Each structure stands twice: as C-alpha cells, then as structure tokens.
Short mmCIF file of C-alpha atoms in Angstrom, two decimals:
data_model
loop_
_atom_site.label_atom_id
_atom_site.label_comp_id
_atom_site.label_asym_id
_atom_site.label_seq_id
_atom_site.Cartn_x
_atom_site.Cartn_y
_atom_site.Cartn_z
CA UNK A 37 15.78 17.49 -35.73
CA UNK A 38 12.35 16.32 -36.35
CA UNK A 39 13.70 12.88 -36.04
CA UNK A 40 15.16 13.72 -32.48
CA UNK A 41 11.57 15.25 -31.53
CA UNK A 42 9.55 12.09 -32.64
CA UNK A 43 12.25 10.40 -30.44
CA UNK A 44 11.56 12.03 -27.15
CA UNK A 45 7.61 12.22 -27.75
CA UNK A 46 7.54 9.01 -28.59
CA UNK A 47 10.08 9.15 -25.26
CA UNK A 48 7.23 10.69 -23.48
CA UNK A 49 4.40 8.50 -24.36
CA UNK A 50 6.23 5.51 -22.84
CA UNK A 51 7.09 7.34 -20.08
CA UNK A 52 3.16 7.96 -19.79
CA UNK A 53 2.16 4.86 -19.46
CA UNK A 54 4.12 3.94 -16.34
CA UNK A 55 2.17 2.83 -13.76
CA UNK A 56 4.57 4.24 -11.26
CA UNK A 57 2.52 7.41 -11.13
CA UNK A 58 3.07 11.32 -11.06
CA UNK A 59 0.09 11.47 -9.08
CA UNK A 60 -2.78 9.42 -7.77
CA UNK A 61 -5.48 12.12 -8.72
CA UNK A 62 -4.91 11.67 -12.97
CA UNK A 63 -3.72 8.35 -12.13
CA UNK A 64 -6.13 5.75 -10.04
CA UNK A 65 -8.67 8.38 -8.00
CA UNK A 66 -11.11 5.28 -7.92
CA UNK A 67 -9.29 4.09 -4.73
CA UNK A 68 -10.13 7.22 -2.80
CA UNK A 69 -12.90 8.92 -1.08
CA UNK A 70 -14.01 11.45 -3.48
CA UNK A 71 -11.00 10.80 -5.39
CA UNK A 72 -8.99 12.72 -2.82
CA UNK A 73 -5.71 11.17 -1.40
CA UNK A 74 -3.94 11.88 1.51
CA UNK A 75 -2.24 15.01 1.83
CA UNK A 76 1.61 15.87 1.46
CA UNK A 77 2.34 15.47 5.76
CA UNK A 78 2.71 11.33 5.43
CA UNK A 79 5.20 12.00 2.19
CA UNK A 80 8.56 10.55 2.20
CA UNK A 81 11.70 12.15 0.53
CA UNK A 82 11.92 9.74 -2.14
CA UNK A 83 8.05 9.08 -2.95
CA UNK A 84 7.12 6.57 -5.51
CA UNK A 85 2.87 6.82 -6.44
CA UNK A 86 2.11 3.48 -8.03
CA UNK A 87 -1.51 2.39 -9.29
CA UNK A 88 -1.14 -1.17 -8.68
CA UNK A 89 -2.10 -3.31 -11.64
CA UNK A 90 -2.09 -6.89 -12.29
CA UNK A 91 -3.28 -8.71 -15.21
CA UNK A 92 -4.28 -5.55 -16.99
CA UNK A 93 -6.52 -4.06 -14.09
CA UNK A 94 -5.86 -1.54 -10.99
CA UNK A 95 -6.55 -3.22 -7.51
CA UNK A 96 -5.48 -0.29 -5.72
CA UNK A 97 -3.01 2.43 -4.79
CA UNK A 98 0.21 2.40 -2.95
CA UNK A 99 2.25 5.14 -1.79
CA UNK A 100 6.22 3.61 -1.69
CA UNK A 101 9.38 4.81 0.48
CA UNK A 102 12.02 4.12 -1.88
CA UNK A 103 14.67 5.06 0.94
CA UNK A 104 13.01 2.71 3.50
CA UNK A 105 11.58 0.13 1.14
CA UNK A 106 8.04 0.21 2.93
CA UNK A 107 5.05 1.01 1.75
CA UNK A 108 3.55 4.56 3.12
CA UNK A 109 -0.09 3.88 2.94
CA UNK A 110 -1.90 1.30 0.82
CA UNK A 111 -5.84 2.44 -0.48
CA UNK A 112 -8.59 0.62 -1.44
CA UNK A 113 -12.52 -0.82 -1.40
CA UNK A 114 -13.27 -3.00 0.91
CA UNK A 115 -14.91 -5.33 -1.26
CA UNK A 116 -14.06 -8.79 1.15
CA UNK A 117 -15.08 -12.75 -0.66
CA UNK A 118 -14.37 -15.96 -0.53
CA UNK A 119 -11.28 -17.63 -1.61
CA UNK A 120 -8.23 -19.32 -0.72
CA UNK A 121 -5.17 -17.34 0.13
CA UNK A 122 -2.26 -16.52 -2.86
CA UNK A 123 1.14 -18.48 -2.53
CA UNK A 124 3.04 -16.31 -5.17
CA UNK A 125 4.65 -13.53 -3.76
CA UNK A 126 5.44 -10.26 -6.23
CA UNK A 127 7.54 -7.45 -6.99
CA UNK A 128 7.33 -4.25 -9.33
CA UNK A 129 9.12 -3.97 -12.08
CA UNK A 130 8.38 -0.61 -12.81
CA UNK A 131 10.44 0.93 -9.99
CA UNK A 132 13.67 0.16 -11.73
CA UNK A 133 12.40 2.18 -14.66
CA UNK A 134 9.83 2.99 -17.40
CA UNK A 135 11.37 0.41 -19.67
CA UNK A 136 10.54 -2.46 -16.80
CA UNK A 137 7.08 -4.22 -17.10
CA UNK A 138 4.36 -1.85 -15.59
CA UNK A 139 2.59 -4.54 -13.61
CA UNK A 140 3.80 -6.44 -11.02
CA UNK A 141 6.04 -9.91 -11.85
CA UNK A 142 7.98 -12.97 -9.70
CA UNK A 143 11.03 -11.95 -8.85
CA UNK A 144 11.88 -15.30 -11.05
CA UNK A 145 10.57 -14.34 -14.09
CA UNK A 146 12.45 -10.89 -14.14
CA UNK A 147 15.60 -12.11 -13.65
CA UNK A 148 15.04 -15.06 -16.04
CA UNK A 149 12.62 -13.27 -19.00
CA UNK A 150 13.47 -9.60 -18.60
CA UNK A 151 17.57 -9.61 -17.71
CA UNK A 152 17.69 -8.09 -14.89
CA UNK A 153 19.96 -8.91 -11.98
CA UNK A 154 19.49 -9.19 -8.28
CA UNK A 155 21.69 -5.56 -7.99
CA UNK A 156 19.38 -3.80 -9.93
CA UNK A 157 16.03 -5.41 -8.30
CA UNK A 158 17.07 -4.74 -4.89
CA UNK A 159 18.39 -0.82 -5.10
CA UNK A 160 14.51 -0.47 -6.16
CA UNK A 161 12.95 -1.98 -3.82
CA UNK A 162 12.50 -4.77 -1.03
CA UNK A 163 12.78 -8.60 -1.99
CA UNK A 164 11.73 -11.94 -0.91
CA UNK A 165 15.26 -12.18 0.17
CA UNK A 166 15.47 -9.52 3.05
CA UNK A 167 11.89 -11.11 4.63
CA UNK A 168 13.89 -14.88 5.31
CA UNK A 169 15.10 -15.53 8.52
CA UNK A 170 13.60 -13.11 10.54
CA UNK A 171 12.61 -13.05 14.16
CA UNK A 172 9.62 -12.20 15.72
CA UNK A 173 8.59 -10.49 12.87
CA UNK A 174 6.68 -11.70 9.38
CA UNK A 175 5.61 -10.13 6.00
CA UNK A 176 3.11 -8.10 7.44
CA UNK A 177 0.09 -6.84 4.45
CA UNK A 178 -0.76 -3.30 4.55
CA UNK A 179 -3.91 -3.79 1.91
CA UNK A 180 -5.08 -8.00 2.98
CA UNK A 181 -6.01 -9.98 0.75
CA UNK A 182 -9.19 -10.98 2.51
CA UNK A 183 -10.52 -7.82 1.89
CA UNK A 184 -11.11 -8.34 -1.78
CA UNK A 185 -13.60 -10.96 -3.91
CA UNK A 186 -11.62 -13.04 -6.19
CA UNK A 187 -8.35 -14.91 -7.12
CA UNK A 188 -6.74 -12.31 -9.18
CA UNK A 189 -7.25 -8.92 -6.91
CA UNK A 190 -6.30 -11.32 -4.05
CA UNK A 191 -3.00 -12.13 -5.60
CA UNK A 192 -2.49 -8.39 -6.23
CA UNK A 193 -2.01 -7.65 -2.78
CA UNK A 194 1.19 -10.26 -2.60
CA UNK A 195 3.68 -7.29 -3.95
CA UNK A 196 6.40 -6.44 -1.44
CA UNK A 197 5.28 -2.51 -2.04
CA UNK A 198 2.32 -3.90 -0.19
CA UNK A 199 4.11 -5.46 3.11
CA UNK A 200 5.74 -4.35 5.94
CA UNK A 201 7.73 -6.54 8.39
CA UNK A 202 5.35 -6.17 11.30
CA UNK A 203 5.40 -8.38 14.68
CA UNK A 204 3.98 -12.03 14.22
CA UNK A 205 1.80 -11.85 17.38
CA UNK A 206 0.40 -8.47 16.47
CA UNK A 207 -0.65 -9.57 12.46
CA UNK A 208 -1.81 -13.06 13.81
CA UNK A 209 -3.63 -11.57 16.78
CA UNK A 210 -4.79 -8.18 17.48
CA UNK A 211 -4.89 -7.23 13.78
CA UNK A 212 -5.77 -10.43 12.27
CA UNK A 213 -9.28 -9.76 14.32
CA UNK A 214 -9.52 -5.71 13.26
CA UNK A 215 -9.48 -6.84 9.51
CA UNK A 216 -11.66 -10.08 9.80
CA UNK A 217 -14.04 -9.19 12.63
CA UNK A 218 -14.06 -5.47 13.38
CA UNK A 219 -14.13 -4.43 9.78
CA UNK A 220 -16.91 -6.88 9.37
CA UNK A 221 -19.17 -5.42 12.10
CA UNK A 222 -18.47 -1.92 11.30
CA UNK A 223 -19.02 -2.06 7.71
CA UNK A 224 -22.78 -3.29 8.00
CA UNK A 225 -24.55 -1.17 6.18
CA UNK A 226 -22.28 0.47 3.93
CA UNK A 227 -22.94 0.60 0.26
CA UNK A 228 -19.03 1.54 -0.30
CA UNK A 229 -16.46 1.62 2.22
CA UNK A 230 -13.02 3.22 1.31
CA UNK A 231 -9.65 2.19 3.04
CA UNK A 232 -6.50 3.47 3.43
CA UNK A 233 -3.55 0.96 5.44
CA UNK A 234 -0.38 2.92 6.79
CA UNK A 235 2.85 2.16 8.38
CA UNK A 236 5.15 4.97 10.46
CA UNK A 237 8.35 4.55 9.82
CA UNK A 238 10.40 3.44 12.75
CA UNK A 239 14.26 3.56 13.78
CA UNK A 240 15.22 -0.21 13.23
CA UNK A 241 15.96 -1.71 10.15
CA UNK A 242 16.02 -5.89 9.07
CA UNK A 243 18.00 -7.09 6.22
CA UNK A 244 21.40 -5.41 7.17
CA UNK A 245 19.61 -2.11 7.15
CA UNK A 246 17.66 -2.32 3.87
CA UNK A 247 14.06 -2.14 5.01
CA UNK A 248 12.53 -0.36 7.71
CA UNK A 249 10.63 -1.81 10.54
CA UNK A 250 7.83 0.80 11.46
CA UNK A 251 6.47 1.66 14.50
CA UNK A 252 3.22 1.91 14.36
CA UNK A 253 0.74 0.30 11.75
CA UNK A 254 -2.61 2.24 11.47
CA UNK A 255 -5.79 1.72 9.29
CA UNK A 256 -8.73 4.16 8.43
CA UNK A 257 -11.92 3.90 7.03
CA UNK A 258 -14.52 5.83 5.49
CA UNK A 259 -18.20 4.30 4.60
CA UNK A 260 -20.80 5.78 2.87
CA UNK A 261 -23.95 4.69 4.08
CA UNK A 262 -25.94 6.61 1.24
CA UNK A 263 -26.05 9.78 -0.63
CA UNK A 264 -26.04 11.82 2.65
CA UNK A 265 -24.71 9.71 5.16
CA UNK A 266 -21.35 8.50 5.75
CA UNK A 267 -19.37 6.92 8.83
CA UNK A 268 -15.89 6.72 9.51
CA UNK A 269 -13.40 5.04 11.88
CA UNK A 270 -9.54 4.18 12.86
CA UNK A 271 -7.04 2.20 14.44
CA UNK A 272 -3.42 2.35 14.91
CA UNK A 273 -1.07 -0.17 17.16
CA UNK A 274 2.53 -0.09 17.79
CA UNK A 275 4.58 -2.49 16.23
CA UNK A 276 5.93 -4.64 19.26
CA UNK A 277 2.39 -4.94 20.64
CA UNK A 278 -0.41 -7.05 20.16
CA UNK A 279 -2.80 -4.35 21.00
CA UNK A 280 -5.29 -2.39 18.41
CA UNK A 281 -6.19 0.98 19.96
CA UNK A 282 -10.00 1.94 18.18
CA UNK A 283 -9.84 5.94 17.52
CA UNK A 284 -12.03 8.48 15.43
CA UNK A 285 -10.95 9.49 12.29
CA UNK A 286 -9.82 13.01 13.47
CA UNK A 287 -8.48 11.04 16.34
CA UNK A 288 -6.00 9.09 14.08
CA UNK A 289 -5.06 12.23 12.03
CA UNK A 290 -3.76 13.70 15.06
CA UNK A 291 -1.82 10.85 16.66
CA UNK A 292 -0.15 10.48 12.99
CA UNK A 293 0.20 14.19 13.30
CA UNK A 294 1.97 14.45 16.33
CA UNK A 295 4.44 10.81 14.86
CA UNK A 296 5.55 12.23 11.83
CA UNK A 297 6.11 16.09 13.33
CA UNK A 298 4.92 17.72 9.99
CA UNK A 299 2.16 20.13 8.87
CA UNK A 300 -1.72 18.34 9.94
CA UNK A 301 -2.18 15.28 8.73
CA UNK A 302 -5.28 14.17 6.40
CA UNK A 303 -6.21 11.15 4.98
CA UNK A 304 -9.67 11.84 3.55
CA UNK A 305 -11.64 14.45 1.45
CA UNK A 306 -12.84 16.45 4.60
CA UNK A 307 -16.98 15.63 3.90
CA UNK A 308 -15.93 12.06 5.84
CA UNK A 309 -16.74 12.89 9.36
CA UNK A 310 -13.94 13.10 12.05
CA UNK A 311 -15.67 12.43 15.39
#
C-alpha cells in the first residue's frame, strides 16, 4: 500500500509539472493584464491551457482547440527587437501526454529521439504536414515573432499551437501592417503593453478536415501608460479579406460576443478601459 501511494504521488508530481496547464492563473499569469485571462465565453469543448516554454523559459500563453487543432487566443508582451526571422518550425510534445517533453520540439526529433510515431503526433495536434500544399492560404502566427527581442523568444512563436491557416493576402497585407506599423504607433508611450491574438473558428476545414480555417482573426491590446493610466485598442478581420477593421476594446468584446453566441465575452481584467 504505501508503495502504491508513493507511486501515484510521485504520479502526481510529474503530472505537475506539465506545462500543458490546469489553468493560466497558477500557471503563467505574467502574460496577462493583471494576471487575469480571458473568460470561459471563447472556451472550446476540448480546451488545452499551455504556458509555452522553450529552452527552459515561458514566452507566453496559448489557449489550444484540440478538436479543431487551432489555437484559441495566443497572450503576450509586446516587447518587439531586432532580429532575423526563425526557419525551424515546432510542435508540443506535451499534448500527447505528461510523459512527452514539456517544451516544444521538431517534429524530427520526436519521432527520431522520443519514439513516437506520426499517428500519435497528429491525433494531438496540427503538423507541418497538413500546412503543405495549400491554396490561398499560409501558416498564419497568432503571437508574431516580430513582436519579441531576441533569437530564442522569436523561435518560440514557430509552434503550430501558435498558427492558424489564415489568407496569404490578408497576413502579407492588411495584418502584416497592424502588427508592424499600427502596433508601433499606438504603443508610444507605453511602459507595458499586454496582447492577446485570437482566431474564431470557422466552418471549413484544410488537411482532409483536420484543422480548422477560422473566420475571423482578431487582436487586442491593453497598455499601461503609468500607474494610473492605461489605453486600450482592437482589431478583428475576416479571414478571406484583406481588410483590418480598428474597434474599441468593448467594441471587439461584443463583435466576438455576438460570433461565438455564448455568455459576454471578456478578454481583460475590467480596470483596462473599453471605449
């Protein structure tokens, strides 16, 4: 008996230390204004919470569709630098199970260091494989990697829990200039600004139905300006559009509202002004 309970403590320990998280809150709260996430209304049926780490260190938070194999929302500091773009695209291992790696790894290196198959990679999650050959449409970031100062937090945000397939004209156009231009013009100012990336899920699928093609991508900001003073702001475009539409906060929360048909949607603690 007391062998069997030093088995499942030890059980739960392990289990403890997966970075596929039971909530952001305990978890990785430093991604979020006031350490307060998004409520329940954007929450899929089969939720995954991960704090995403790479070598050893969380770059930010994703909340993961399992069913649809998008990404929900990605959060994080906008904290953009100088750099060169990453080549090496990533998965997480940790969706497959607690025993996996908890940070993220090439798809190569799992299969080759870790046995595990293709079958067990892809019922987690999406792969490099279902983002070939597609039309129109291209491996879309939720969190860029612009947005963030050096090599290694750049390279974090090349996990496929981090990318939706999203129209090529729309992420080389009309979004392309919200993150590199917009963002830079609104941010002045702001001692820390707080992000938080979404994608609604839409009713097409690529890769023979695997992962889901969303119909609108949105982003949201809050920036605190000082102690007292803090400034927010939002976007959202449909996915078959080049076109960013600029909204309020409270604007945003209502459009996603009135998309996902659930209870008021909320992205951020409510001292971040909506108007």
């Amino acid at each position: 008996m007391l062998l069997l309970l030093l088995q499942v403590s030890a059980s739960c320990l392990w289990l403890g230390r997966s970075e596929v998280v039971t909530s952001f809150e305990s978890s990785c709260p430093q991604f979020f204004f006031r350490e307060t996430p998004p409520n329940e209304a954007l929450e899929p049926e089969n939720p995954a919470w991960i704090c995403q780490r790479y070598k050893n260190q969380y770059y930010f938070a994703t909340s993961y569709d399992r069913d649809r194999r998008i990404p929900v929302y990605s959060a994080y500091l906008y904290q953009p630098g100088p750099g060169k773009r990453p080549k090496t695209w990533l998965v997480e291992p940790q969706l497959m199970g607690p025993t996996y790696p908890k940070t993220m790894e090439r798809e190569w290196s799992l299969l080759n260091y870790f046995n595990v198959s293709l079958e067990q990679l892809s019922k987690s999650q999406a792969m490099l494989q279902d983002y070939k050959n597609l039309t129109g449409l291209n491996r879309g970031h939720l969190n860029p990697s612009g947005h963030h100062p050096d090599s290694s937090s750049r390279t974090a945000t090349f996990t496929l829990t981090n990318i939706v397939p999203q129209d090529e004209k729309l992420n080389a156009g009309a979004w392309k200039n919200y993150e590199q231009q917009t963002m830079t013009r609104r941010t002045q100012g702001c001692n820390t600004t707080y992000v938080i990336v979404g994608a609604v899920p839409g009713n097409n699928y690529i890769a023979k139905g695997r992962v889901n093609k969303p119909s609108h991508i949105w982003s949201s900001a809050c920036c605190e300006v000082d102690t007292n003073h803090r400034k927010a702001w939002a976007v959202i475009a449909e996915n078959d559009k080049n076109k960013v539409q600029l909204l309020t906060l409270g604007e945003l929360e209502d459009v996603l509202t009135q998309l996902y048909r659930r209870d008021q949607v909320s992205l951020f603690h409510s001292s971040c002004p909506r108007e």
